[in-house]
PDB file of C-alpha atoms in Angstrom:
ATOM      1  CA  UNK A   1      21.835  64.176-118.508  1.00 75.00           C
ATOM      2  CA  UNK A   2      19.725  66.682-116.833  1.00 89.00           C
ATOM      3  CA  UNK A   3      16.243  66.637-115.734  1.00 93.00           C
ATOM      4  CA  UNK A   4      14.357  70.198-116.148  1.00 94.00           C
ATOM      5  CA  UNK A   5      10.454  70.939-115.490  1.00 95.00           C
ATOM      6  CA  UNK A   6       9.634  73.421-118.016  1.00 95.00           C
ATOM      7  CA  UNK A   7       6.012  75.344-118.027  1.00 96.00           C
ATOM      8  CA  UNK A   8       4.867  77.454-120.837  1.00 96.00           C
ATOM      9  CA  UNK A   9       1.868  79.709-120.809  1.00 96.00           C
ATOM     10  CA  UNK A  10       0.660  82.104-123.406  1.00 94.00           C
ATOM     11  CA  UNK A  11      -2.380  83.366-125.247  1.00 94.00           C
ATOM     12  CA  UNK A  12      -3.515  80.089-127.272  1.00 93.00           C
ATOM     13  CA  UNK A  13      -2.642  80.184-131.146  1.00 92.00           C
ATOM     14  CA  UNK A  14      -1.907  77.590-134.048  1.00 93.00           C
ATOM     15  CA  UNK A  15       1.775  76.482-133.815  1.00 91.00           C
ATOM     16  CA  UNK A  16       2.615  77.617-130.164  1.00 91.00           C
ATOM     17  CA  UNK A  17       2.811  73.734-129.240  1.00 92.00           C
ATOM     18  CA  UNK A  18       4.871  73.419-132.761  1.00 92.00           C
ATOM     19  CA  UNK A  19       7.687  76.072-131.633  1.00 91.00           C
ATOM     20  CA  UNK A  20       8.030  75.276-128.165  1.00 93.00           C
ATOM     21  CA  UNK A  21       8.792  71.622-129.077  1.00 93.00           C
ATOM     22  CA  UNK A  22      10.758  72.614-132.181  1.00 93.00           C
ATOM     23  CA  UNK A  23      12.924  74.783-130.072  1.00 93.00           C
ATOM     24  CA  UNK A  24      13.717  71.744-127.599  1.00 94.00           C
ATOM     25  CA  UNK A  25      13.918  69.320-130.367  1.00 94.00           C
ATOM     26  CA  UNK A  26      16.883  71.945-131.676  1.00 94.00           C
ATOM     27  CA  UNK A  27      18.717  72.154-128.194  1.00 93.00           C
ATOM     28  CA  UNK A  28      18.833  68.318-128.311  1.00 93.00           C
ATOM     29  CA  UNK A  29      16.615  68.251-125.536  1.00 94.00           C
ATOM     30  CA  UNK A  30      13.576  65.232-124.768  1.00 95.00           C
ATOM     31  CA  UNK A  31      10.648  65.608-123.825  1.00 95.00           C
ATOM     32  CA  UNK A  32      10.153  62.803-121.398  1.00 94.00           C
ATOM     33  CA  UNK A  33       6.759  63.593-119.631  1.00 93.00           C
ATOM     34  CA  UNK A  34       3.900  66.094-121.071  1.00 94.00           C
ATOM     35  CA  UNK A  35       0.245  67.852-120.467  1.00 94.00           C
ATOM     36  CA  UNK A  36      -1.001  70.746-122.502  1.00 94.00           C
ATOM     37  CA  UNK A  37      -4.412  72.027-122.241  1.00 93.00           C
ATOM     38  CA  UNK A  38      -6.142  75.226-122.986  1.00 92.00           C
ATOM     39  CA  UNK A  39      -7.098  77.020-120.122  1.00 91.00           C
ATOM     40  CA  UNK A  40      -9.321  80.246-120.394  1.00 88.00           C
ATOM     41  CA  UNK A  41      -7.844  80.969-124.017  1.00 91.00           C
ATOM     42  CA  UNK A  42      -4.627  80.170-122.848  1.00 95.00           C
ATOM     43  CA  UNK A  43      -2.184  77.487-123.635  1.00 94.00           C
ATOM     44  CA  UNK A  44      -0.467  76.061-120.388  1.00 96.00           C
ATOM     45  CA  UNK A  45       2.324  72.789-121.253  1.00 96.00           C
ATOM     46  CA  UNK A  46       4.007  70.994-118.408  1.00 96.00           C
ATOM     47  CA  UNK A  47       6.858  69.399-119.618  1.00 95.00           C
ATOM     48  CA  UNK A  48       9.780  67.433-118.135  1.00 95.00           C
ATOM     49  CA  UNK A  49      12.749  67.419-120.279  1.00 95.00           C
ATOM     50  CA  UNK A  50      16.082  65.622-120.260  1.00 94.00           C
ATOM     51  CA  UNK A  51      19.097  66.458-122.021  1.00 92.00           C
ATOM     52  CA  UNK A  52      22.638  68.315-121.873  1.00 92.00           C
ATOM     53  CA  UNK A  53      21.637  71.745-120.756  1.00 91.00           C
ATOM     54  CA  UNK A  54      20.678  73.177-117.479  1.00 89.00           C
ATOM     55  CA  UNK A  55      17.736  75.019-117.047  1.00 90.00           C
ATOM     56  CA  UNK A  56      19.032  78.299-117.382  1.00 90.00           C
ATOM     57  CA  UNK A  57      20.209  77.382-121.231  1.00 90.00           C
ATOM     58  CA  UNK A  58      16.827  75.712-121.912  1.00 90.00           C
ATOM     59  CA  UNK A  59      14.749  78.906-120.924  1.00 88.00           C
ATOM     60  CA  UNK A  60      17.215  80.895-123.695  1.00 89.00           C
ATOM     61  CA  UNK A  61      16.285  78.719-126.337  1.00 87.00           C
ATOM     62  CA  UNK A  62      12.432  78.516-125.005  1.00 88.00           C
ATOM     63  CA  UNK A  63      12.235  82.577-124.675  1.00 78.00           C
ATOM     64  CA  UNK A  64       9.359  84.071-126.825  1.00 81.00           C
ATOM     65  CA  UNK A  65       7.947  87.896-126.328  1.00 83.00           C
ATOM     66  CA  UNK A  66       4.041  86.311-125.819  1.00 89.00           C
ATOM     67  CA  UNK A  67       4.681  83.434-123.934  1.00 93.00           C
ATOM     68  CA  UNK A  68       5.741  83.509-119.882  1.00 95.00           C
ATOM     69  CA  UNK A  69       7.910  80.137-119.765  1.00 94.00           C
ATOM     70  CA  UNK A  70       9.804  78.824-116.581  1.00 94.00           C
ATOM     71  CA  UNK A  71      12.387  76.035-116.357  1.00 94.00           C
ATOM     72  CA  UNK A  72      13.974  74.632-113.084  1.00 94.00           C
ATOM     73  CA  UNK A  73      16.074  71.744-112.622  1.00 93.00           C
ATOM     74  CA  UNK A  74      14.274  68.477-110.615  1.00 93.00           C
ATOM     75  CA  UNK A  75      15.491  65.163-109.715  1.00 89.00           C
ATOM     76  CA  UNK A  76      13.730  61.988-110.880  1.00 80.00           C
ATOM     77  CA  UNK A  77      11.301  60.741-108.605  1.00 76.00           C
ATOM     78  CA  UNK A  78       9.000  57.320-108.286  1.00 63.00           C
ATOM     79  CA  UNK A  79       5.396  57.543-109.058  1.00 58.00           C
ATOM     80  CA  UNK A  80       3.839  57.224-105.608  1.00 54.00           C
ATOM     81  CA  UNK A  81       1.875  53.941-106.484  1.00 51.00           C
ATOM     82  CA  UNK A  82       4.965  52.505-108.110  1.00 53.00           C
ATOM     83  CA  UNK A  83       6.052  51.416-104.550  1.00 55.00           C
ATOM     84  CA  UNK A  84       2.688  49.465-103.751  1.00 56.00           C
ATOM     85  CA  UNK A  85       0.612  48.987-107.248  1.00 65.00           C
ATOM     86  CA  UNK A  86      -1.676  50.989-106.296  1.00 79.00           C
ATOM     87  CA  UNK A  87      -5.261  51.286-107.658  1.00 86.00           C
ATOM     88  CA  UNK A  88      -6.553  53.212-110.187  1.00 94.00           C
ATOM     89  CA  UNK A  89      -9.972  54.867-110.199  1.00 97.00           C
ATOM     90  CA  UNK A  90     -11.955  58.074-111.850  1.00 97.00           C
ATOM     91  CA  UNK A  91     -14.011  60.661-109.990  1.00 98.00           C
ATOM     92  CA  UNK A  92     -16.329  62.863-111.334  1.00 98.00           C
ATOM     93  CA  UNK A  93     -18.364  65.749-109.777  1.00 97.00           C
ATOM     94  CA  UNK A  94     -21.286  67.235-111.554  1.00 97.00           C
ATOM     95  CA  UNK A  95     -23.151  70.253-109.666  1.00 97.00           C
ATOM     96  CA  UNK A  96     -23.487  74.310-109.263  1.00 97.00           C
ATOM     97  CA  UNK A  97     -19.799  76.270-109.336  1.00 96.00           C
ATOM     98  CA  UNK A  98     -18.811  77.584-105.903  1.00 95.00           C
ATOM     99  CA  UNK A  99     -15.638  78.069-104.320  1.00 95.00           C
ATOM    100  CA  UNK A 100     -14.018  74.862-102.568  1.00 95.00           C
ATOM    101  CA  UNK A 101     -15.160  72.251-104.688  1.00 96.00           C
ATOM    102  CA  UNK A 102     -11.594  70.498-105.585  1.00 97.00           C
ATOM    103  CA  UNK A 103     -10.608  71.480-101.880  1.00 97.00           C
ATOM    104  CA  UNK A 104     -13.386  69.270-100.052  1.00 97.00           C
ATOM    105  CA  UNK A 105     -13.204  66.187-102.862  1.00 97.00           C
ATOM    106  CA  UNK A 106      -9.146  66.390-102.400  1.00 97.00           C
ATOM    107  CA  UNK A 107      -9.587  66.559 -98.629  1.00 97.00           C
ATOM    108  CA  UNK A 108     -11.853  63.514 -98.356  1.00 98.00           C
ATOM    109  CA  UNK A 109      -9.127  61.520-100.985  1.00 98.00           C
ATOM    110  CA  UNK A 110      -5.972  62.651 -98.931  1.00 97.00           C
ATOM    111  CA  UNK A 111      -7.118  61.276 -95.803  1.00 97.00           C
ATOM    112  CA  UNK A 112      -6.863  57.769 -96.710  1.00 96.00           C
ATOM    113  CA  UNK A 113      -3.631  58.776 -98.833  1.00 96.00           C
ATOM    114  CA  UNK A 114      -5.327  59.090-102.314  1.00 96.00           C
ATOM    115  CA  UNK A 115      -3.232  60.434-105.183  1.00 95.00           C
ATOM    116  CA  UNK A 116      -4.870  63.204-107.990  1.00 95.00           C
ATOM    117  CA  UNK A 117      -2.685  61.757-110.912  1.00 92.00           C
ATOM    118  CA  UNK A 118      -4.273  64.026-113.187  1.00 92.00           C
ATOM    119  CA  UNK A 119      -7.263  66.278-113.416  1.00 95.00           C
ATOM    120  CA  UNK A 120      -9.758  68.476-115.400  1.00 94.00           C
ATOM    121  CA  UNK A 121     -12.071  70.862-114.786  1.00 94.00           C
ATOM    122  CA  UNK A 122     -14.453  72.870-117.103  1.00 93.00           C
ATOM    123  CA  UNK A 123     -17.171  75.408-116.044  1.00 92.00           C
ATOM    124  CA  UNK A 124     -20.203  75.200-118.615  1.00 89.00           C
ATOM    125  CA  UNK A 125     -22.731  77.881-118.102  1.00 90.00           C
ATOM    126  CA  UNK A 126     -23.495  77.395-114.208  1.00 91.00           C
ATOM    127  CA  UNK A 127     -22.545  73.847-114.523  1.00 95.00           C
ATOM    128  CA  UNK A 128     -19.505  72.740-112.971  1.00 96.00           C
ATOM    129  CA  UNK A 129     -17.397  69.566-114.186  1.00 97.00           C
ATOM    130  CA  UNK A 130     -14.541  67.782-112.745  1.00 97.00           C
ATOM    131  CA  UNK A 131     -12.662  64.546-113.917  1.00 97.00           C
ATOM    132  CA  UNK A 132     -10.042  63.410-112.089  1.00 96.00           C
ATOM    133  CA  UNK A 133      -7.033  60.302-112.105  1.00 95.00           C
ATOM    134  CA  UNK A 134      -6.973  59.103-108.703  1.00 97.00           C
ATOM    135  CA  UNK A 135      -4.425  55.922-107.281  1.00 96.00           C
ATOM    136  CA  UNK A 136      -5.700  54.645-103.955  1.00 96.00           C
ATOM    137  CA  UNK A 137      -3.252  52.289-102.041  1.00 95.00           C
ATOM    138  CA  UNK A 138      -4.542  48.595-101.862  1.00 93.00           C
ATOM    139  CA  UNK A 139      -5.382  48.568 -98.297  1.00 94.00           C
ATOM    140  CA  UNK A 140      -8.063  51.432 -98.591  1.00 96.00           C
ATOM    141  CA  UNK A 141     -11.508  50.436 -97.820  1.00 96.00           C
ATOM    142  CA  UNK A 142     -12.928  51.942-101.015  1.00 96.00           C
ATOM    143  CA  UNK A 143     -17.037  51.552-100.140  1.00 97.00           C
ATOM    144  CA  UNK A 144     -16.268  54.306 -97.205  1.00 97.00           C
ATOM    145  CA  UNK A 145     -14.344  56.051 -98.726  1.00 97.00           C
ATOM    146  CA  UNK A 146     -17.356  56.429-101.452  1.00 97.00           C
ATOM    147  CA  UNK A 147     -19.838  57.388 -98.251  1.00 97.00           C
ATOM    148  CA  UNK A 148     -17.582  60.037 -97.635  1.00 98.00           C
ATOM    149  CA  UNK A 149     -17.418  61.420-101.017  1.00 98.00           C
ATOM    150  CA  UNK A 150     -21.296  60.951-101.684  1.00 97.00           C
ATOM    151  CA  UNK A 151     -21.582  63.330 -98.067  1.00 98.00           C
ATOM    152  CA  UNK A 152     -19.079  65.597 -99.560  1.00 97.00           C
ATOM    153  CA  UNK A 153     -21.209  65.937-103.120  1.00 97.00           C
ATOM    154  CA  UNK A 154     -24.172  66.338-101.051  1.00 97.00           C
ATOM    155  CA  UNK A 155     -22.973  69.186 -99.074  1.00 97.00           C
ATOM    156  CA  UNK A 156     -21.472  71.053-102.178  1.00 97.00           C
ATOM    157  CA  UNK A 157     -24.952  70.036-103.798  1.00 97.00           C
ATOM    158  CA  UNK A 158     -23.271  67.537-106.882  1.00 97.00           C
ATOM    159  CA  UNK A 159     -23.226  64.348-107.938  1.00 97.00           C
ATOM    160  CA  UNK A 160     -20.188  62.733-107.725  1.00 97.00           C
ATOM    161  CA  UNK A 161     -18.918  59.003-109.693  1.00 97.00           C
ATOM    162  CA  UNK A 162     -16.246  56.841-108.082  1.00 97.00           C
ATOM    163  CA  UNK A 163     -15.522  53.913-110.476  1.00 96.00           C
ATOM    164  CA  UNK A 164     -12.681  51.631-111.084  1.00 95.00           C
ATOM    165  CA  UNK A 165     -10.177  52.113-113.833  1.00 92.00           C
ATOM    166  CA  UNK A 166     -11.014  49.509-116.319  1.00 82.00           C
ATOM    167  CA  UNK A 167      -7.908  47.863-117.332  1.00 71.00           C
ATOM    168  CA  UNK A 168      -8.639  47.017-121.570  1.00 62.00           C
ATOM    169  CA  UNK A 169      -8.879  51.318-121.778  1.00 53.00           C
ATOM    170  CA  UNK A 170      -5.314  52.072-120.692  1.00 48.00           C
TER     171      UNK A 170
END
């Protein structure tokens, strides 16, 4: 079996989620791994699928005249905290939109080999919110790492949460 990363984007409307899946439910195919959000009016799905056809066979069944959809064959990888058992934690920055916000927060959590596992971001008149997933690996001094990120809110003028992942809401 096959492993294929298939994206989807079009303008958002009731049942686009319903035919996309239908059609790979019809090709045999699984979908192992999923996100699908609205974005700007826009439906966007990220979806790894396994089954008996390539990519190139999967984007034939998947074609639609309003939606731009991609499929390309990956290999299976291991979650990069799957090596370690990593930690899990949630960030949130509240402030003013300007450019470079997810840049300087990412920056600050790459540097001691943090992991975005997932993230969201809405813009709400001028107010700005992100929400992110975020593994750390076990040997990361987490109080300065949270200096750093409370100097990186202040200079982008936001307040930014670090908290543990409390283990009863997974």
């Amino acid at each position: 079996m096959g492993l294929s990363a298939v994206t989807v984007l079009g303008v958002d409307r009731p049942g686009v989620i319903a035919a996309v899946t239908g059609s790979l439910a019809d090709c045999g195919a699984n979908i192992q791994d999923s996100t699908m959000t609205l974005l700007g009016g826009h439906v966007a799905m990220m979806l790894l699928v396994s089954g008996d056809l390539d990519s190139a066979e999967l984007l034939k069944h998947l074609c639609a005249p309003d939606l731009v959809v991609t499929a390309s064959a990956i290999e299976a990888q291991r979650h990069f905290c799957e090596e370690g058992g990593g930690l899990g934690y949630v960030l949130t920055v509240h402030g003013p939109d300007r450019p470079g916000i997810i840049s300087a927060i990412s920056a600050v959590l790459a540097a001691d080999r943090g992991n975005i596992t997932g993230m969201s971001t809405r813009l709400t008149g001028r107010l700005y919110v992100l929400i992110a997933d975020v593994e750390l690996p076990k040997e990361v001094d987490v109080a300065a790492l949270m200096r750093r990120l409370a100097a990186v809110g202040a200079s982008l003028d936001s307040e930014i949460t670090f908290r543990p992942v409390e283990p009863d809401l997974l």
